[in-house]
Structure formats: structure tokens, C-alpha cells
PDB file of C-alpha atoms in Angstrom:
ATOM      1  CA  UNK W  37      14.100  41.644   8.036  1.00  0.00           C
ATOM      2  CA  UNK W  38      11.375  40.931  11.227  1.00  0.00           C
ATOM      3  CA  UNK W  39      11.527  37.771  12.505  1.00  0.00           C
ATOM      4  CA  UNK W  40       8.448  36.016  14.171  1.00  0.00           C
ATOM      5  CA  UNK W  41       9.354  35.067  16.933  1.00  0.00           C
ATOM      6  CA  UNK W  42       6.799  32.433  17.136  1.00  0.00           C
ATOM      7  CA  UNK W  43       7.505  31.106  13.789  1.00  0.00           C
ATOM      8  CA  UNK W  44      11.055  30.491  14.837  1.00  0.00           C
ATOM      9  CA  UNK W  45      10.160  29.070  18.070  1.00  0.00           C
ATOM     10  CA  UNK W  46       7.585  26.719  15.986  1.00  0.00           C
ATOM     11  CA  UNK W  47      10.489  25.697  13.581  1.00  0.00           C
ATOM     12  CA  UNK W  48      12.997  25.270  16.502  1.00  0.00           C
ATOM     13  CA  UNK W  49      10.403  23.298  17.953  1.00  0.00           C
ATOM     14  CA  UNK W  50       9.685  21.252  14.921  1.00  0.00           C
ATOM     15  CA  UNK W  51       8.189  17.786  16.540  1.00  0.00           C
ATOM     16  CA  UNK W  52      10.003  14.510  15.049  1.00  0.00           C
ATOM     17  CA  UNK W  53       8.254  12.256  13.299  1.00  0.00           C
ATOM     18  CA  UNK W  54       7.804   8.881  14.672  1.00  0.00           C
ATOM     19  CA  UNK W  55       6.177   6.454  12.742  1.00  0.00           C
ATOM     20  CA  UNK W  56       4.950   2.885  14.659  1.00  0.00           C
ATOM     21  CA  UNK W  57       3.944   0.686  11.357  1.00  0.00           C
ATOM     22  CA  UNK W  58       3.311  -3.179  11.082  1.00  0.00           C
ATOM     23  CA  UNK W  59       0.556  -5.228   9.361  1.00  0.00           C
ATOM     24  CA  UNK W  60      -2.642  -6.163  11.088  1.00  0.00           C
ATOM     25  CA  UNK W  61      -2.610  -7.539  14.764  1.00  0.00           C
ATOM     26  CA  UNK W  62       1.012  -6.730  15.644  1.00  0.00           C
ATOM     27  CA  UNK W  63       0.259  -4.357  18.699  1.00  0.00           C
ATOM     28  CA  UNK W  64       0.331  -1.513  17.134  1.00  0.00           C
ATOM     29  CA  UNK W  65      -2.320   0.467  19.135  1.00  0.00           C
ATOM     30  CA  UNK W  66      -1.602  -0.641  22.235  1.00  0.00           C
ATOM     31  CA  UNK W  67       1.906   0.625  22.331  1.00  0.00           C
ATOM     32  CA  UNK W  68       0.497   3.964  20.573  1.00  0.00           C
ATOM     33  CA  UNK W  69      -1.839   4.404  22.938  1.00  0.00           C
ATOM     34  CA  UNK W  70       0.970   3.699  25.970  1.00  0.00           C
ATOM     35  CA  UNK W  71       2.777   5.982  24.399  1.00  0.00           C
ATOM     36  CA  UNK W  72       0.166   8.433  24.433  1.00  0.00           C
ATOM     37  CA  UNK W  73      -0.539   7.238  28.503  1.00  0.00           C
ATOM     38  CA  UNK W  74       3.267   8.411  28.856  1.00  0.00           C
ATOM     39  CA  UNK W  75       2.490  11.772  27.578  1.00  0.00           C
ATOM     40  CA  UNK W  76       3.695  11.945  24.217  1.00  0.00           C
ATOM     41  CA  UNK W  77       1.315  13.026  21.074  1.00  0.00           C
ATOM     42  CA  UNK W  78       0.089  10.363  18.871  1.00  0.00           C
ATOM     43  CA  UNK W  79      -2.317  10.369  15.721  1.00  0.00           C
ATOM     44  CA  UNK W  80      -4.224   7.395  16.168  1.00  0.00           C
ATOM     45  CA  UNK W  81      -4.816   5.125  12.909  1.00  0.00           C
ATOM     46  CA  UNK W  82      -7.410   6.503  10.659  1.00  0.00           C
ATOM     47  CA  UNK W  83      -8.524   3.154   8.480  1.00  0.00           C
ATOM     48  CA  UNK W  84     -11.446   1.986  11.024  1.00  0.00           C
ATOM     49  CA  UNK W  85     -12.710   5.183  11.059  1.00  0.00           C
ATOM     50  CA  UNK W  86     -13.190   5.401   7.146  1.00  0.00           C
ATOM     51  CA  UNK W  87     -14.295   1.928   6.721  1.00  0.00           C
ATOM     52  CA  UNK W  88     -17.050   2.605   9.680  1.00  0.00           C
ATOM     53  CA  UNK W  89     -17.578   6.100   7.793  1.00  0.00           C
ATOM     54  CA  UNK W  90     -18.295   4.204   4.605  1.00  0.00           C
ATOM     55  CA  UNK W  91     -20.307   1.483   6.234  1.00  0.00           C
ATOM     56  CA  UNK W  92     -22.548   4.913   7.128  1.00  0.00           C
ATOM     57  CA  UNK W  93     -22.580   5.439   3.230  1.00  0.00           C
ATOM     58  CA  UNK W  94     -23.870   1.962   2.534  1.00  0.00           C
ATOM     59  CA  UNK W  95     -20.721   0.292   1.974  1.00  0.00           C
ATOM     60  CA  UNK W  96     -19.733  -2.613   3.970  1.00  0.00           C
ATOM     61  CA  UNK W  97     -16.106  -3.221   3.133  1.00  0.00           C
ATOM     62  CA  UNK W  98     -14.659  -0.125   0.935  1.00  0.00           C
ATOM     63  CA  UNK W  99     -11.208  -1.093   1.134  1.00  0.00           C
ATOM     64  CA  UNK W 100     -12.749  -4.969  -0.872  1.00  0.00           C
ATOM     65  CA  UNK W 101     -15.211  -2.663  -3.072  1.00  0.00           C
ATOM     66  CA  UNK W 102     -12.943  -0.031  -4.232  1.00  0.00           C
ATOM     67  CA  UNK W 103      -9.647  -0.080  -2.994  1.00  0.00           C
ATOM     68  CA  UNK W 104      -8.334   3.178  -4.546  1.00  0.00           C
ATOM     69  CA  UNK W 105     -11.037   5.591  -3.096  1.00  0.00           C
ATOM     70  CA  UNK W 106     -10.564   3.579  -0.175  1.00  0.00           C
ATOM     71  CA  UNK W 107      -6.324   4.475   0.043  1.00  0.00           C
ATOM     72  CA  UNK W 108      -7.051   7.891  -1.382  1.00  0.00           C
ATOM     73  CA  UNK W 109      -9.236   8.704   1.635  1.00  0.00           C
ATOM     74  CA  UNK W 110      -6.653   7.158   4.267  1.00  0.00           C
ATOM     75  CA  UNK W 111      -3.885   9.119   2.428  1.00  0.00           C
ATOM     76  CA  UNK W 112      -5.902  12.037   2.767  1.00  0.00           C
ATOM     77  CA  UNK W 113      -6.343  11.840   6.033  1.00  0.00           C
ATOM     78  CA  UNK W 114      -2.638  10.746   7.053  1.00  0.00           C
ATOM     79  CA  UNK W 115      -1.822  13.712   4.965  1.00  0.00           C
ATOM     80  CA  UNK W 116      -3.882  16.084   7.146  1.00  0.00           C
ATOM     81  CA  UNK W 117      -2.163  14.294  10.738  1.00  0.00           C
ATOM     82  CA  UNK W 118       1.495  15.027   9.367  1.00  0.00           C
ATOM     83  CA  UNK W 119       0.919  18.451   8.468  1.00  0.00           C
ATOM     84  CA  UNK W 120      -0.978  18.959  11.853  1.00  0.00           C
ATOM     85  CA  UNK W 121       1.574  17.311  13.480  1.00  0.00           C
ATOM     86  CA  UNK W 122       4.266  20.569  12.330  1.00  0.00           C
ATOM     87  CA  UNK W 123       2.727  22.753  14.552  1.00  0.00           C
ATOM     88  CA  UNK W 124       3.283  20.498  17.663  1.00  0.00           C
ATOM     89  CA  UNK W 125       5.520  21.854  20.272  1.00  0.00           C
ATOM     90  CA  UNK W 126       6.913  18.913  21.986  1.00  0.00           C
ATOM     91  CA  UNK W 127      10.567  16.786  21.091  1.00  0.00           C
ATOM     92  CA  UNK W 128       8.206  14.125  19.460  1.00  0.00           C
ATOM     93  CA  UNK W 129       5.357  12.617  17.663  1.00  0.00           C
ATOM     94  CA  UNK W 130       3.743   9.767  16.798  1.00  0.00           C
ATOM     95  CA  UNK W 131       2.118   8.592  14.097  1.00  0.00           C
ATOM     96  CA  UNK W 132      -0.184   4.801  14.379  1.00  0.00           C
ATOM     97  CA  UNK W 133       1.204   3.879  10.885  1.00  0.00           C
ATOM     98  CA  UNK W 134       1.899   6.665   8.153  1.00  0.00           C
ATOM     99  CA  UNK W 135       1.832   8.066   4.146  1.00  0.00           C
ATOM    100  CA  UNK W 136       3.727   4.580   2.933  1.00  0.00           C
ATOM    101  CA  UNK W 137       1.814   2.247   4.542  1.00  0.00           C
ATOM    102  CA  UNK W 138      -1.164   3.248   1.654  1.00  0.00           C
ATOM    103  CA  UNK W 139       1.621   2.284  -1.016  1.00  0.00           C
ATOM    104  CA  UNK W 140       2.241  -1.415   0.744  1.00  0.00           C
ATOM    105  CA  UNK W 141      -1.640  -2.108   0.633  1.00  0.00           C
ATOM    106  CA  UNK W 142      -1.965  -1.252  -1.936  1.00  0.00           C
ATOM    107  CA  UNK W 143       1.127  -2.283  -3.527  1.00  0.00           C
ATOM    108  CA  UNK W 144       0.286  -6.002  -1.506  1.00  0.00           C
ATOM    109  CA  UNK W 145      -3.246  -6.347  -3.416  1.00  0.00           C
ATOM    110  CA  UNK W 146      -2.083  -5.456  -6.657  1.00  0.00           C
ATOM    111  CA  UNK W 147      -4.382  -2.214  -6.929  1.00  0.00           C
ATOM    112  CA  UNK W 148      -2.931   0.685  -9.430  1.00  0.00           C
ATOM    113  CA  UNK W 149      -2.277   4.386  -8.125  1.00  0.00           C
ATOM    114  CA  UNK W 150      -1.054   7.477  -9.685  1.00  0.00           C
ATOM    115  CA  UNK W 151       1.999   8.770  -8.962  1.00  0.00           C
ATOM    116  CA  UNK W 152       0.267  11.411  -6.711  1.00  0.00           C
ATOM    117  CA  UNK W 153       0.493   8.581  -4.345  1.00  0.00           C
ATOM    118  CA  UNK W 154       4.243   8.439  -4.511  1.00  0.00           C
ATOM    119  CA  UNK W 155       5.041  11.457  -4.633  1.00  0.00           C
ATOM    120  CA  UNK W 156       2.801  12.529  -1.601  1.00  0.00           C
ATOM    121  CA  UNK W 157       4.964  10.106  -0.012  1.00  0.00           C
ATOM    122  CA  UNK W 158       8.577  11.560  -1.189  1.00  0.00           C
ATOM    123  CA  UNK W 159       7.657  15.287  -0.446  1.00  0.00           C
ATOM    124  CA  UNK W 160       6.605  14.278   3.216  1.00  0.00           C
ATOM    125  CA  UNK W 161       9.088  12.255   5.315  1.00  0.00           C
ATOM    126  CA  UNK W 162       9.134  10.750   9.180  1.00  0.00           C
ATOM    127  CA  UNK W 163      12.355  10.751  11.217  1.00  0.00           C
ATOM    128  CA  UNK W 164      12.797   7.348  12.568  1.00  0.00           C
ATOM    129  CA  UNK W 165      10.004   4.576  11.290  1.00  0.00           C
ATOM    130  CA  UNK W 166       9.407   1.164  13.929  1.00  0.00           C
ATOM    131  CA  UNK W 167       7.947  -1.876  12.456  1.00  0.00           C
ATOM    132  CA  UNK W 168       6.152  -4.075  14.469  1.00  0.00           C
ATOM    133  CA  UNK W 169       6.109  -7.896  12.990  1.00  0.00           C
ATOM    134  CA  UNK W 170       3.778 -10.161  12.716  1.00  0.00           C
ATOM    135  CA  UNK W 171       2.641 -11.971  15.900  1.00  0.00           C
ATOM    136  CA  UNK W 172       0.159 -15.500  15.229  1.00  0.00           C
ATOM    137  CA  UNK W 173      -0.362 -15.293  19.339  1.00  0.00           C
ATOM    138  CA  UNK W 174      -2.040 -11.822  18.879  1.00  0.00           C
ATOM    139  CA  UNK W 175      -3.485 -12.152  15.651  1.00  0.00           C
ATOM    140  CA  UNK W 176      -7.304 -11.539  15.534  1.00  0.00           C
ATOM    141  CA  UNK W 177      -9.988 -10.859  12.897  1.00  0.00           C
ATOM    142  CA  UNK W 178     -13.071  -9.227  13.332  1.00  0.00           C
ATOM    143  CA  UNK W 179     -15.405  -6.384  10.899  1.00  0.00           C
ATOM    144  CA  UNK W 180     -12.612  -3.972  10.261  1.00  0.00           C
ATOM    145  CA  UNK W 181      -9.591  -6.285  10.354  1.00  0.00           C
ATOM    146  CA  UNK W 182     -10.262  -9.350   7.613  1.00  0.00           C
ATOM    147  CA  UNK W 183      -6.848 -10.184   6.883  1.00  0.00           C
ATOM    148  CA  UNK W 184      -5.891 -13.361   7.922  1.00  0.00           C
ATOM    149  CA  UNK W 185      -2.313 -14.596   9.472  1.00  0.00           C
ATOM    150  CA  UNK W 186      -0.814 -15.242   6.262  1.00  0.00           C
ATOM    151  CA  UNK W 187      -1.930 -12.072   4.960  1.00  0.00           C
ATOM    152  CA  UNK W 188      -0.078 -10.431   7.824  1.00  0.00           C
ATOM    153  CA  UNK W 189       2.896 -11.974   6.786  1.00  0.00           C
ATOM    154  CA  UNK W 190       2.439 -10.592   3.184  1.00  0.00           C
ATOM    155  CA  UNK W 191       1.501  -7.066   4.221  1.00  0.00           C
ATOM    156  CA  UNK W 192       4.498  -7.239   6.961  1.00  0.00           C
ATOM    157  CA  UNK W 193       6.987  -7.542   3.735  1.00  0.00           C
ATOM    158  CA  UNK W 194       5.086  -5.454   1.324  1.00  0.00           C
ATOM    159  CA  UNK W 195       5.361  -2.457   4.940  1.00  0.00           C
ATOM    160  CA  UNK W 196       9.145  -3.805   4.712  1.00  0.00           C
ATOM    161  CA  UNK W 197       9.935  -3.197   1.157  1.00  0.00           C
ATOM    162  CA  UNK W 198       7.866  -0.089   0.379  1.00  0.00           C
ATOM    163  CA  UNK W 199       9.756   2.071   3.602  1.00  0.00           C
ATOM    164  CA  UNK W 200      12.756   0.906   2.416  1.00  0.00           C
ATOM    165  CA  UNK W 201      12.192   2.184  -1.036  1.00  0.00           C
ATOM    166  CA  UNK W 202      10.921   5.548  -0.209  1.00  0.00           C
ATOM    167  CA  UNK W 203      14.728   5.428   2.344  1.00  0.00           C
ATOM    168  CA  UNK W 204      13.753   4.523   5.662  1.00  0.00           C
ATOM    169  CA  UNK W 205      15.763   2.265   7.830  1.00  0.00           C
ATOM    170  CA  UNK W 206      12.971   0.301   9.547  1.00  0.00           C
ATOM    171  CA  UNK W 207      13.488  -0.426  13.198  1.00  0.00           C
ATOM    172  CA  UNK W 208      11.995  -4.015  14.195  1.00  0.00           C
ATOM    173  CA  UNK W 209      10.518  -3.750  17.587  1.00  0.00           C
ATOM    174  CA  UNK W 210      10.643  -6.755  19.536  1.00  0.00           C
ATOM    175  CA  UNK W 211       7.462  -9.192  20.425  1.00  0.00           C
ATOM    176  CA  UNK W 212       7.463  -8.373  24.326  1.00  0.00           C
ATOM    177  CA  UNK W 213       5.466  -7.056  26.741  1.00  0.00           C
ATOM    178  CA  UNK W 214       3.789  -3.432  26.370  1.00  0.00           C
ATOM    179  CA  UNK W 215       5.897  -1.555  28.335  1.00  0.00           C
ATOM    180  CA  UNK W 216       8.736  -3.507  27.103  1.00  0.00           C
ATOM    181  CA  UNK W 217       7.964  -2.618  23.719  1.00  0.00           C
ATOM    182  CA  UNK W 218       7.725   0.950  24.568  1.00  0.00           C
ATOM    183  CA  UNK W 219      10.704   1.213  25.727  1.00  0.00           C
ATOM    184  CA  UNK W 220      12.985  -0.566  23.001  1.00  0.00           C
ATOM    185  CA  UNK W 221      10.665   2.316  21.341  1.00  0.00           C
ATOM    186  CA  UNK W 222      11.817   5.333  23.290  1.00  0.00           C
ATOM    187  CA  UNK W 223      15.078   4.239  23.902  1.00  0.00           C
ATOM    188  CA  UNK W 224      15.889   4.323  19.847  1.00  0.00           C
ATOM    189  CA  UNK W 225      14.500   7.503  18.618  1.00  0.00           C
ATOM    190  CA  UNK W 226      17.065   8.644  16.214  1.00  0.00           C
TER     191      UNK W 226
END
């Protein structure tokens, strides 16, 4: 039997997954993209682009008008950054929220999925998963992000609930400064 030897450097190699999830306006891309500043890979969030991508199509809210092509499009695309992200050669990865997070939407606004959805989510699992809380002294709205703080809460629980039933352990990350938060982040990469 040959071995490749770049196929077993690539699976030596193997990047863990990081996931950074929390509801809207918890910080989330400013510690991804910190973590990026420090040198680390991330895969940036992928909803504004679809909802500006639909907007393009004629469609101002997708996610309010149909929620399921909406989530089948983000899952799509969060499908495409993990598998990209086996091919990285570095200790880590991150992802700016991941595959579950489509289950807690729509799981949180009461929209029905096939199964597909699940078990996308079973077949392709993240290492360590940090959960950023909700946080009313950041909280904004604007075109992309409608939920209110209240809804923030909900979707917080609904994040909660739905890692924990696919198996994660979620990490909370503390509501501190940047480079605080970064570092709680860093520090407990399991």
C-alpha cells in the first residue's frame, strides 16, 4: 500500500473546529474578526450576505418571506465553509456561528425542516463550540439584524438547547472587553 504523503500530512494536520455562536448583537464578529487579526482562520458569517444576495433578487427580507429557502441557503453555505475548512493546515479554525445554529432559527420561529437538516448537522461536528450571550448594552438593529432584545434572549436559548442536543458542551464566553474575550477564547480550546 502507497501512502500520500500529503494526504497524511493533511489528516495529521486536520484543523479543529471552533465554533463562536450567540444570537444577534452579542459580539460575535468582532471577536471573529480579532481572532482573525491574531492570525488564526475564520469563516466569517454567511446570513448578511444571502439576505443582501436576495435583496438583489427582489426580496427584501427572505429569512420573514420564506424562512426555509432562506436556512437551506445558509446551511448550504456553512456546509461548503466546514468542508473547506478540512483542508486547512493550521492547529485551528473558526467558524462565525455554524450547521446548528440553522436548527435554533429555525427551531425559535417555529418553521418545519426535513430531517436533511438534522442530519447534515449529526454527520458534521465542531470540536469545542463558545456561546456568546446576550448583551442589551450592545444590542442594535438595523436592515439585516431585525430581532429585537427579547428576541435575542429567545434565540440565545433556542442556540443553547439545539447544541446541546446535537452533544456539544457550550462554553459561555464572558461579556468583557475584546481582547478579553479572546482570550477566555483561546485559553479554552479543548
Amino acid at each position: 500500500m502507497v501512502v500520500n504523503i500529503d494526504t497524511l500530512k493533511l489528516f495529521l494536520l486536520n484543523a479543529k473546529k471552533i465554533v463562536i455562536a450567540g444570537g444577534p448583537s452579542t459580539g460575535k464578529t468582532s471577536v471573529i474578526s480579532g481572532i482573525e487579526k491574531a492570525g488564526h482562520t475564520c469563516y466569517h458569517e454567511i446570513s448578511r450576505e444571502i439576505t443582501l444576495q436576495a435583496r438583489e433578487e427582489g426580496i427584501e427580507q427572505l429569512f420573514l418571506s420564506d424562512p426555509l429557502l432562506f436556512s437551506e441557503r445558509i446551511l448550504a453555505g456553512r456546509l461548503k465553509q466546514f468542508n473547506e475548512a478540512k483542508s486547512v493546515q493550521k492547529p485551528v479554525v473558526f467558524f462565525d456561528r455554524a450547521l446548528p445554529d440553522v436548527i435554533a432559527y429555525l427551531d425559535c420561529f417555529e418553521t418545519k425542516y426535513s430531517k436533511d437538516f438534522e442530519a447534515i448537522c449529526y454527520e458534521n461536528k465542531y470540536d469545542t463550540v463558545f456561546l456568546l450571550p446576550p448583551w442589551r448594552e450592545i444590542h442594535t438593529s438595523d436592515n439585516e439584524r431585525y430581532e429585537n432584545f427579547e428576541e435575542a434572549l429567545k434565540i440565545h436559548d433556542f442556540l443553547k438547547k439545539t447544541y446541546e442536543n446535537f452533544g456539544y458542551k457550550t462554553i459561555e464566553v464572558p461579556k468583557d472587553t475584546i481582547e478579553n474575550r479572546i482570550a477566555f477564547i483561546l485559553d479554552n480550546i479543548t
